Coordinates of C-alpha atoms in Angstrom, one line a residue:
Chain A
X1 CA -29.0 128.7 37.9
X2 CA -32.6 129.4 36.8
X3 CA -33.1 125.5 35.4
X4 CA -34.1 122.3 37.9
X5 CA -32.1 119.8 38.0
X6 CA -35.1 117.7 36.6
X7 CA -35.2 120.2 33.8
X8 CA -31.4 119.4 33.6
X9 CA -31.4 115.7 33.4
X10 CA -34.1 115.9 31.0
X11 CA -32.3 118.0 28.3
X12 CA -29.5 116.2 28.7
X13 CA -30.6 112.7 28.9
X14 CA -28.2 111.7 31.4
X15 CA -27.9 112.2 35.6
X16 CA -26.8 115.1 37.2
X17 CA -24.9 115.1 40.5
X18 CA -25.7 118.7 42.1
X19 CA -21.6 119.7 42.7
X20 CA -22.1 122.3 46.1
X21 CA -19.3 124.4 46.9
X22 CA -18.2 121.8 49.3
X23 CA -17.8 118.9 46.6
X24 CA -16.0 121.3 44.7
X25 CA -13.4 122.6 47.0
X26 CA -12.7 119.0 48.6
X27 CA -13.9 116.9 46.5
X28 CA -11.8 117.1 43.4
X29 CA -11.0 113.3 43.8
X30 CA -14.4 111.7 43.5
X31 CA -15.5 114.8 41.0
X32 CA -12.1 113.5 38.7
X33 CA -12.7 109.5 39.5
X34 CA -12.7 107.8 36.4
X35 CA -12.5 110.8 34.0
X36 CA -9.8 109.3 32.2
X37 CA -11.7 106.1 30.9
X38 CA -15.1 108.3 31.2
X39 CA -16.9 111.4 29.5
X40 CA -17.6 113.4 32.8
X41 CA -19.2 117.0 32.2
X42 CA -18.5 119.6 34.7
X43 CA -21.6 122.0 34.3
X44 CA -20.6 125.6 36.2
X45 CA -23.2 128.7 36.4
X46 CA -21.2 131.6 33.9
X47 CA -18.0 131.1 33.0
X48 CA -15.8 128.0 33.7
X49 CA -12.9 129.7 34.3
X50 CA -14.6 132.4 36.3
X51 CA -13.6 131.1 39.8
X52 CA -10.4 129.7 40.9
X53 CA -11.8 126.5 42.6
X54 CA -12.3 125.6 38.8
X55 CA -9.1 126.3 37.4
X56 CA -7.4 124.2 40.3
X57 CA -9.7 121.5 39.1
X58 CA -8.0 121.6 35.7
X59 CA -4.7 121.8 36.6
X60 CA -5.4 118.4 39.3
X61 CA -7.4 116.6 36.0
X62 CA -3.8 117.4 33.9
X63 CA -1.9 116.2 36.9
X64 CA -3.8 112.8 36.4
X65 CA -3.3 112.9 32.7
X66 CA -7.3 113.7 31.9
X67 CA -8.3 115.3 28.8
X68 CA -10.2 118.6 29.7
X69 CA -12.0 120.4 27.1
X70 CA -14.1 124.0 28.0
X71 CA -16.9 125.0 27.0
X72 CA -17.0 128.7 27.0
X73 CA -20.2 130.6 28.3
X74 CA -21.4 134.3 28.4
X75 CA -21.1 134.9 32.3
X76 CA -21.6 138.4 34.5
X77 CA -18.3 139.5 33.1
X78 CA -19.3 140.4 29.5
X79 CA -22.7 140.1 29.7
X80 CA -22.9 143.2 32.0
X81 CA -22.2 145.2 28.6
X82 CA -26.4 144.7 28.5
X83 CA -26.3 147.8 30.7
X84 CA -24.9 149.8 27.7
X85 CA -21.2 150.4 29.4
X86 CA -18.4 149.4 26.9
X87 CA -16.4 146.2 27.9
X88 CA -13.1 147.5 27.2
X89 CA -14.1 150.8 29.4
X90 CA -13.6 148.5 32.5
X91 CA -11.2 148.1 35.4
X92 CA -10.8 145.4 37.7
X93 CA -13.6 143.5 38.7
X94 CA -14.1 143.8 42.6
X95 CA -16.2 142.0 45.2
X96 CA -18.4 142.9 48.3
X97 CA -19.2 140.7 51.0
X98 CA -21.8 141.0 53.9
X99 CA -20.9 143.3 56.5
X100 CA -21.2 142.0 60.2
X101 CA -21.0 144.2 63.0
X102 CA -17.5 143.0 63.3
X103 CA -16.0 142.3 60.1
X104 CA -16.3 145.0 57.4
X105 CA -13.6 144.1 54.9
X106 CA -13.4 147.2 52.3
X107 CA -10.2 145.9 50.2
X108 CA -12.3 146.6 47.2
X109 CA -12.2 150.5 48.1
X110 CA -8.7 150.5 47.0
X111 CA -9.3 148.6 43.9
X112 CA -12.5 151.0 43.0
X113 CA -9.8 154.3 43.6
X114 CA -7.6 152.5 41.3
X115 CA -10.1 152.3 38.4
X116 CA -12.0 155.3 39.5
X117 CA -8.5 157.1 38.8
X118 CA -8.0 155.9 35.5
X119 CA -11.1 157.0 34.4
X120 CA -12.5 153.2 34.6
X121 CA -15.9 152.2 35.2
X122 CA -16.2 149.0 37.7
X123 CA -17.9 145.9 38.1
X124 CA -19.4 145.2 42.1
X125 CA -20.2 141.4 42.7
X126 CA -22.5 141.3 45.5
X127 CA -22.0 138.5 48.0
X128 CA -24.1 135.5 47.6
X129 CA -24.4 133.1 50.8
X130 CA -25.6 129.5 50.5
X131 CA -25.2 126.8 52.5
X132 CA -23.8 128.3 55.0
X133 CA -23.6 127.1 58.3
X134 CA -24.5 129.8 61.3
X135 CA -21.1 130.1 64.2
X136 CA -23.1 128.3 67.1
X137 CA -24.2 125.3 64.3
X138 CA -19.9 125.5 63.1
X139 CA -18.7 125.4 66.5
X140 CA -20.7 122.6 67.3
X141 CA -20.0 120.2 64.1
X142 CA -24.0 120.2 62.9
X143 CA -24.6 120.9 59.3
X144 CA -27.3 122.9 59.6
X145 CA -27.9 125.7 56.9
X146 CA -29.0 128.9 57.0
X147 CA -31.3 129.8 54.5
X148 CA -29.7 131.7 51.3
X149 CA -28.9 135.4 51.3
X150 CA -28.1 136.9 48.2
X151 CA -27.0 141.0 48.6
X152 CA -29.1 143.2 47.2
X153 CA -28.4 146.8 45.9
X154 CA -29.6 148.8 48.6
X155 CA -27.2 146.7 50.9
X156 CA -24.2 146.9 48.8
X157 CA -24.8 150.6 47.9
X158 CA -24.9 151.6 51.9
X159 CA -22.0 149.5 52.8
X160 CA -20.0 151.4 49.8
X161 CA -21.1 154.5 52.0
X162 CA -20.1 153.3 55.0
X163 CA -16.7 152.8 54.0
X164 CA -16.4 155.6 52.4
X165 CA -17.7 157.3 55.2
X166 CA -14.9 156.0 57.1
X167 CA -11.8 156.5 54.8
X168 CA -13.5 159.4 53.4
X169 CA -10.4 159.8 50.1
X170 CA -13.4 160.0 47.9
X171 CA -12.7 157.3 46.0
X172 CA -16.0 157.8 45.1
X173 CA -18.9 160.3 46.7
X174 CA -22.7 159.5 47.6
X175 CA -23.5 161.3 44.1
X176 CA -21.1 158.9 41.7
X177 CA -23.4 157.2 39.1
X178 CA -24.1 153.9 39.4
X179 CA -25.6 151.5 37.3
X180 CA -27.7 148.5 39.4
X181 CA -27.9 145.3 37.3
X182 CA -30.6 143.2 38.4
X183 CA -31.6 139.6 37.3
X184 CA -29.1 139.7 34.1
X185 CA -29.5 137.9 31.1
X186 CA -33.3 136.4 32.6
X187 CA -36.5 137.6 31.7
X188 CA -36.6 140.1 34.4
X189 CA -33.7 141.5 34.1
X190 CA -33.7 145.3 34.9
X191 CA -31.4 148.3 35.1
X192 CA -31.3 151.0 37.1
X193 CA -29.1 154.1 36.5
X194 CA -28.5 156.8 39.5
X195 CA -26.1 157.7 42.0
X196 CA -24.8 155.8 44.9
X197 CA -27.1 157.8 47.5
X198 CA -30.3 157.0 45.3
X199 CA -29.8 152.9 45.1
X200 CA -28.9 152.4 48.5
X201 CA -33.0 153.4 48.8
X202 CA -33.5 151.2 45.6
X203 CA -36.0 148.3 45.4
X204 CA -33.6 146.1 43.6
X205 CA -36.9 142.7 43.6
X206 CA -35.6 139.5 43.2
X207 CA -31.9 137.8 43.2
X208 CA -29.3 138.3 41.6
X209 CA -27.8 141.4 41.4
X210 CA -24.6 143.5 40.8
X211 CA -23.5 147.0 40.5
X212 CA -21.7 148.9 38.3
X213 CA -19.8 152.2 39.8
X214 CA -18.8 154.3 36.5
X215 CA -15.6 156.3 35.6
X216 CA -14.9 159.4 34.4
X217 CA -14.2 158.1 30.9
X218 CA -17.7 157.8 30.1
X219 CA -18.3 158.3 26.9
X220 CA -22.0 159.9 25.4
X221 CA -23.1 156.7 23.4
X222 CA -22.7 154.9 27.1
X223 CA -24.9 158.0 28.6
X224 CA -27.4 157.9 25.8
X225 CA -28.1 154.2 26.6
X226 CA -28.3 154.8 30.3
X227 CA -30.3 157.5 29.7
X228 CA -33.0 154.6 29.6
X229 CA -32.6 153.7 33.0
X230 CA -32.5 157.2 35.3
X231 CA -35.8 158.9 36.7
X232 CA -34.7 162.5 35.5
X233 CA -32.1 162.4 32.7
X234 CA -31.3 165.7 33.4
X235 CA -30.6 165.4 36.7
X236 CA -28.4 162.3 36.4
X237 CA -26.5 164.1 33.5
X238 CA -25.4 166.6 36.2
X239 CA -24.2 164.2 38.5
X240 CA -22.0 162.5 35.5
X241 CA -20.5 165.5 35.2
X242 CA -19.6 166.5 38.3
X243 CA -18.5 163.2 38.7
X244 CA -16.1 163.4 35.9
X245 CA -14.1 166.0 38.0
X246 CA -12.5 163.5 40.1
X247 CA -9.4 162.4 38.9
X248 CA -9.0 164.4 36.2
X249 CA -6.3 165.1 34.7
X250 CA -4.8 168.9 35.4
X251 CA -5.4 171.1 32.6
X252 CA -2.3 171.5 29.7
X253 CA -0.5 174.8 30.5
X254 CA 2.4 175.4 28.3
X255 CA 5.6 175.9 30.1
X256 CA 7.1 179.2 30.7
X257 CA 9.9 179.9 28.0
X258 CA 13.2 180.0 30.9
X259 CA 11.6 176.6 32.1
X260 CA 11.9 175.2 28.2
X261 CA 15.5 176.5 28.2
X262 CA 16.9 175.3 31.4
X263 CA 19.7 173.8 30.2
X264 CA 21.2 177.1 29.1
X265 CA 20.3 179.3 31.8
X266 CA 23.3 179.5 34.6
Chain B
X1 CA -17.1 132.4 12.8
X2 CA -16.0 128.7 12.3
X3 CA -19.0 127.7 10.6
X4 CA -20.4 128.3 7.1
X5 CA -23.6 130.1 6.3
X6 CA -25.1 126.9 4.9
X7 CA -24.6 124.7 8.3
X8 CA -26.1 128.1 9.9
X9 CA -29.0 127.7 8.0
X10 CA -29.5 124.3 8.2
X11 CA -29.1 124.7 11.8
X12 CA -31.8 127.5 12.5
X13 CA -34.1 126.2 9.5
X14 CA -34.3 129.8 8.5
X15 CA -32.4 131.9 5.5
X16 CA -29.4 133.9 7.2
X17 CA -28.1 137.1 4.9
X18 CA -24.9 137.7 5.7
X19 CA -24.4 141.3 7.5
X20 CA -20.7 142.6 6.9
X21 CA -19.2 145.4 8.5
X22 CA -20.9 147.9 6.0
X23 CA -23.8 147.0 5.9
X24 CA -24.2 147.2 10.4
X25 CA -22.9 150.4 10.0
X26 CA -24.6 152.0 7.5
X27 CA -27.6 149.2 6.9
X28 CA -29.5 149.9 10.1
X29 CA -32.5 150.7 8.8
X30 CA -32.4 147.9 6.6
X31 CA -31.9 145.3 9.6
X32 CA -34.7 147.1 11.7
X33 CA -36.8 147.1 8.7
X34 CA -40.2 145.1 9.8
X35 CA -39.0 144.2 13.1
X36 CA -41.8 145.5 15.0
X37 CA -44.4 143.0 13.6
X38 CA -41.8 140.1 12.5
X39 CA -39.0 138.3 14.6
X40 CA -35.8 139.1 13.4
X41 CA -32.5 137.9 14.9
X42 CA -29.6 139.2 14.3
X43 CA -26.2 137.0 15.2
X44 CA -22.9 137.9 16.0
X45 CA -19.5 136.3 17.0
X46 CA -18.8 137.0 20.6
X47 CA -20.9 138.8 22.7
X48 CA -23.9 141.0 21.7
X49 CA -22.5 144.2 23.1
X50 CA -18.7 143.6 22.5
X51 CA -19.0 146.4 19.6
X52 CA -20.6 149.7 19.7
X53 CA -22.1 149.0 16.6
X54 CA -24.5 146.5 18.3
X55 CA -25.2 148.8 21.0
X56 CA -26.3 152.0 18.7
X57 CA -28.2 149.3 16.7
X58 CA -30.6 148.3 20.2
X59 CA -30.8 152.1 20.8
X60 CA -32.2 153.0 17.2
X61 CA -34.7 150.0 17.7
X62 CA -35.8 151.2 20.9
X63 CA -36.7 154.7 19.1
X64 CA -38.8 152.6 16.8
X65 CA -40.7 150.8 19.2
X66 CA -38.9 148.0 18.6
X67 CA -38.4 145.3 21.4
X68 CA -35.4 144.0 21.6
X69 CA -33.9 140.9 24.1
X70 CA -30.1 139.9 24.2
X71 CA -28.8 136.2 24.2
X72 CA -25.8 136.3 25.9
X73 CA -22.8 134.7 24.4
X74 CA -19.3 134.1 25.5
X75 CA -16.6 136.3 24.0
X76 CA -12.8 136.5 23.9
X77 CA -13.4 139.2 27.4
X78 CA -14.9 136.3 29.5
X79 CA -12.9 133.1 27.2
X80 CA -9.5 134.3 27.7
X81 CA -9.5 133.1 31.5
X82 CA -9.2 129.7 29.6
X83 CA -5.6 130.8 29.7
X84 CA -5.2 130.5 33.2
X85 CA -5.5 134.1 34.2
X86 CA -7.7 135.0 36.3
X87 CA -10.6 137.8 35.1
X88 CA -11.0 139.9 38.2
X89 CA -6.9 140.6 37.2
X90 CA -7.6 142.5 33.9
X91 CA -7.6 146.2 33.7
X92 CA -8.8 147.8 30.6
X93 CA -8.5 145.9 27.1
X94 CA -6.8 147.7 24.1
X95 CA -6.9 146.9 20.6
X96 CA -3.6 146.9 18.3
X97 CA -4.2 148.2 14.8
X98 CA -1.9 147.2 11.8
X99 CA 0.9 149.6 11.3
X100 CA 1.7 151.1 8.3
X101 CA 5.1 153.0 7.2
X102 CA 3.5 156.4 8.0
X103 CA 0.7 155.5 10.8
X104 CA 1.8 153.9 14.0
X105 CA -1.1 154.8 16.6
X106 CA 0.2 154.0 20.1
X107 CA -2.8 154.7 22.2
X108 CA -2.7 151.4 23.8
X109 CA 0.6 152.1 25.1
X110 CA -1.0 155.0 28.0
X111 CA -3.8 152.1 28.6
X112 CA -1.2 149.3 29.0
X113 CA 1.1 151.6 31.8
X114 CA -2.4 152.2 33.2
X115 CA -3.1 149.1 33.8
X116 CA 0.5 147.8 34.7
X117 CA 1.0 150.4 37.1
X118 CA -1.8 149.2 39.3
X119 CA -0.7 145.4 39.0
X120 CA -3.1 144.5 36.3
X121 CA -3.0 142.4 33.3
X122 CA -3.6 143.3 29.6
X123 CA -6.3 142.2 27.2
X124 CA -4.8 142.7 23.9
X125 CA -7.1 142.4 21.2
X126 CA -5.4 142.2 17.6
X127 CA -6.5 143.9 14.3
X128 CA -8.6 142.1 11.8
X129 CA -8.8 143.5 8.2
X130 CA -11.9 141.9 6.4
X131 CA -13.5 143.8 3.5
X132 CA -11.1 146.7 3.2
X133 CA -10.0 148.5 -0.2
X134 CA -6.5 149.9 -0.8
X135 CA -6.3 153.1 -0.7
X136 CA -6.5 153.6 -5.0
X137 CA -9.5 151.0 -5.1
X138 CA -11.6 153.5 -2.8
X139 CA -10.0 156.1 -4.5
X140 CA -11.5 155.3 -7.9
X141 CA -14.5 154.1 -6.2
X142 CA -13.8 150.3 -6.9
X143 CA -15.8 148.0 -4.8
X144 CA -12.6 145.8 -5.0
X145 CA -11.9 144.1 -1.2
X146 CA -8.1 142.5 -0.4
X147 CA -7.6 139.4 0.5
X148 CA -8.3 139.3 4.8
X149 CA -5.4 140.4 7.4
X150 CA -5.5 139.0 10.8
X151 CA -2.8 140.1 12.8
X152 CA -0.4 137.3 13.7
X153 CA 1.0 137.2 17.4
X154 CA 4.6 138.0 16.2
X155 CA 3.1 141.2 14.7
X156 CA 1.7 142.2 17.8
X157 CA 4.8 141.9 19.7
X158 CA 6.7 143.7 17.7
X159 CA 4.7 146.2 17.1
X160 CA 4.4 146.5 20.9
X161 CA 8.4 146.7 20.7
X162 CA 8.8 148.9 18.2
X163 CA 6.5 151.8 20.6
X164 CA 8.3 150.8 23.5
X165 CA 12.0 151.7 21.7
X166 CA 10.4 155.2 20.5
X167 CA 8.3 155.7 23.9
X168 CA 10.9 154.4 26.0
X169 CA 8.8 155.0 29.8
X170 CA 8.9 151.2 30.1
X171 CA 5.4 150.6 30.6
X172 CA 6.7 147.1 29.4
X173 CA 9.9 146.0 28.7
X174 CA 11.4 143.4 25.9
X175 CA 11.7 141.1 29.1
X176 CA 8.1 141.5 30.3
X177 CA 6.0 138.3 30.3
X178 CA 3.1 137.8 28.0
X179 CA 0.4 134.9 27.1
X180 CA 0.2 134.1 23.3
X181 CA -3.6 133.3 22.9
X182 CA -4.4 131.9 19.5
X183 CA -7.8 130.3 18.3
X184 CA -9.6 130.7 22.0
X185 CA -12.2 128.1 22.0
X186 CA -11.8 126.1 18.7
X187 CA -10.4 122.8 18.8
X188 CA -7.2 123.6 18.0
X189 CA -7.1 126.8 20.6
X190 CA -2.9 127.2 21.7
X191 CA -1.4 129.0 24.4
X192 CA 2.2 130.4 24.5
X193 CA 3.9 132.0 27.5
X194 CA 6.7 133.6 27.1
X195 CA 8.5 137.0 26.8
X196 CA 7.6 139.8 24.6
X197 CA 10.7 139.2 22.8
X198 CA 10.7 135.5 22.6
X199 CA 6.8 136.3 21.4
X200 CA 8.0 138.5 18.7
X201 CA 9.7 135.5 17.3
X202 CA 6.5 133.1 17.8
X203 CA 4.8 131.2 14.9
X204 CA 1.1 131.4 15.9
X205 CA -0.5 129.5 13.3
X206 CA -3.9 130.3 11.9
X207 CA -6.1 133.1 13.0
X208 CA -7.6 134.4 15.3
X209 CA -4.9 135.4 18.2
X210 CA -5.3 137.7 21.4
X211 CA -2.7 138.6 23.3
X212 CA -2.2 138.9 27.3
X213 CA 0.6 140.9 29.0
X214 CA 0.9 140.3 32.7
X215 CA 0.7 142.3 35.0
X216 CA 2.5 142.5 38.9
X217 CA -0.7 141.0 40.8
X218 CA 0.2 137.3 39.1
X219 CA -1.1 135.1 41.7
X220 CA 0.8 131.6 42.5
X221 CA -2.3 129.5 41.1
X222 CA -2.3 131.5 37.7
X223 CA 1.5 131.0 37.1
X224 CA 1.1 127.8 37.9
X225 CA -1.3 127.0 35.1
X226 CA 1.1 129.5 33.0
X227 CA 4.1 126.9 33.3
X228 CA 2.1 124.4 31.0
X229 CA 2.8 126.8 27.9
X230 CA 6.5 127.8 29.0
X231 CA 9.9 126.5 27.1
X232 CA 12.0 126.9 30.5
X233 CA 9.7 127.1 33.4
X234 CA 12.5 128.5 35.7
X235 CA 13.6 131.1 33.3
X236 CA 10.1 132.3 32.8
X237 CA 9.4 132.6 36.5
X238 CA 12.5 134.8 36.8
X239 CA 11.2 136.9 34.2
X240 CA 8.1 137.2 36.2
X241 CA 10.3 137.7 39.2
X242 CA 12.2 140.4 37.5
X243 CA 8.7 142.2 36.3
X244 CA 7.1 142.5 39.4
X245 CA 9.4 144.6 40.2
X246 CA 7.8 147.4 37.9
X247 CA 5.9 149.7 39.7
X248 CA 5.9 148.4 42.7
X249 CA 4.4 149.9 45.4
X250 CA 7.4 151.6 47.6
X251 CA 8.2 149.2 50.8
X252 CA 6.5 150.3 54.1
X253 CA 9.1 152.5 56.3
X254 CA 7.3 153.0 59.9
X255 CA 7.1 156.9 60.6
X256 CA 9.8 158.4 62.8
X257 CA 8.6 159.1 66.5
X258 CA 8.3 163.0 65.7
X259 CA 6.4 162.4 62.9
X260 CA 3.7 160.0 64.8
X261 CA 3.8 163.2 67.5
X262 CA 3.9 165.9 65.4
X263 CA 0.3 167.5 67.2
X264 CA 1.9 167.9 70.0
X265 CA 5.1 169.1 68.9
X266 CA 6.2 173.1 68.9

């Protein structure tokens, strides 16, 4: 995503056709013309298999009796472990989309309550809009773009409090620790550890980012490493473990001895 | 992993030492050793931060002053959506150690309900035994390794069956589907979908193998791509059928008028 499509053709010798969201939703045809008799590369940003669009595009090329061979890539999914979280420590992988003043979709509060319960940390993608067309320029069939909009963490942070505001089941509180993630994997990437309150006031710079939300299973090699990332260590160690209250699981208490000997009592 | 030291060195034009297990866990001093004024890489298979290992070794190098920057890599987390699964679908991964007569840990099994019970599929990664002693060669304090142990998809299922017959909470069931994942990424990378008890019976070739169990969120598109790795496609989709009934989410029963009006009730 970082590279020019100059840049492109030139390590690769050959053309590129830029493939926009568009082509690749309705396009499949032209994108699978002439595979069969022709090497044709499919170049994606992160993983290939990270979007369904792209799997659909698979299963159409086998349709057609194409060859299809992946080549795998690091994408947001694993590469996230920069921030010092454990990959295996993670729940479902949710999404968050720009709020309107209309449309405030919050399926991914459910999904967060379900990791959050399990003690799972999880992984926020943060809407990214381009090419997109404005209503008015829709409704009257001109393809006019607005310009891109990618969310940042101070958005996506206060639109997780405003939905939680709403439900209010604490799936999560305005003091859960987050982790922002902020250009990953380029050479300005940057972390950010702190609660949910604190980042939707963060300064997140440049596209892209995502958050990370953390579960009570955090364990103190993660905390050491995030310890990097927090303005006041001690602070934020306070706020992990209040946070680790939610959810937990009710203390152990042995049972009484008539309740282990039910069976025999009349 | 596929290649050999010497087409590594060729490749990078530099000398590679080989770093086993022992040596990143006890060696880190030695790695870290001149870092700060030379550049020293240090590879691995997968991702960077898919072991803790790697993680504590960053951390120490940061104490030393050391600066350190990732390369991203893809790894069996992000690769397994080559399967036709898609990633925002997995809960937590587990790992599956060898059995022996007297140790059977089933700590995977809690993580597996976990994840089943909110709909979730199941990274399963299996146990590799590279450099390890028999219990009388580190006995006697003979550096003598046996031969490598990678844990065969077969294995796995049983193994998975075997807990379940002891356990018996059905977080899985002999009928429950799974996805056989065997050499993600090389060449001859295979996928197998079938039942954890047709699985159990599965010849999986060469190492390495991963294995998926499905959970109730399976969406048309994925078991779609699924049916390419099925004997009998309408026998596995009953089996699906039959699993999502697990855990379930109780159908919606519209409140009784008194219950709606129970403010203003006496």
């Amino acid at each position: 995503m970082a590279a020019s499509q100059t840049s492109l053709e030139e390590f690769y010798g050959r053309e590129i056709i830029l493939a926009d969201r568009e082509l690749v939703e309705t396009g499949a045809d032209q994108i699978l013309k002439d595979a069969d008799t022709e090497d044709i590369a499919f170049l994606v940003v992160g993983d290939v298999f990270g979007a369904t669009t792209h799997t659909d595009l698979v299963i159409r090329a086998r349709e057609l009796g194409i060859k299809v061979e992946a080549i795998h890539n690091a994408s947001v999914m694993n590469a996230v472990g920069a921030c010092g979280l454990q990959l295996y420590q993670f729940g479902q992988t949710v999404s968050l989309v720009f709020f309107t003043d209309s449309w405030k979709p919050d399926s991914f509060y459910n999904k967060i309550m379900e990791n959050r319960k399990i003690g799972l940390h999880t992984l926020l993608l943060l809407d990214i809009k381009v090419k997109e067309q404005s209503i008015e320029n829709m409704a009257r069939g001109r393809l006019i773009y607005e310009p891109p909009r990618y969310m940042d963490i101070a958005t996506a942070a206060s639109q997780l409090l405003e939905i939680e505001e709403i439900r209010n089941e604490q799936a999560y509180t305005p003091d859960t620790p987050c982790v922002a993630v902020s250009r990953l994997g380029s050479p300005t990437q940057t972390f950010k550890a702190g609660t949910l309150k604190e980042l939707s006031q963060y300064d997140s710079g440049e596209p892209l980012h995502s958050l990370v939300m953390l579960g009570r299973q955090v364990h103190d090699l993660e905390l050491e490493y995030l310890y990097q990332y927090v303005d006041n260590k001690e602070e934020f160690k306070k706020f992990v473990e209040k946070d680790q209250e939610f959810f937990k699981p009710p203390p152990y208490v042995p049972p009484e001895e008539d309740e282990l000997n039910w069976e025999y009592s009349d």
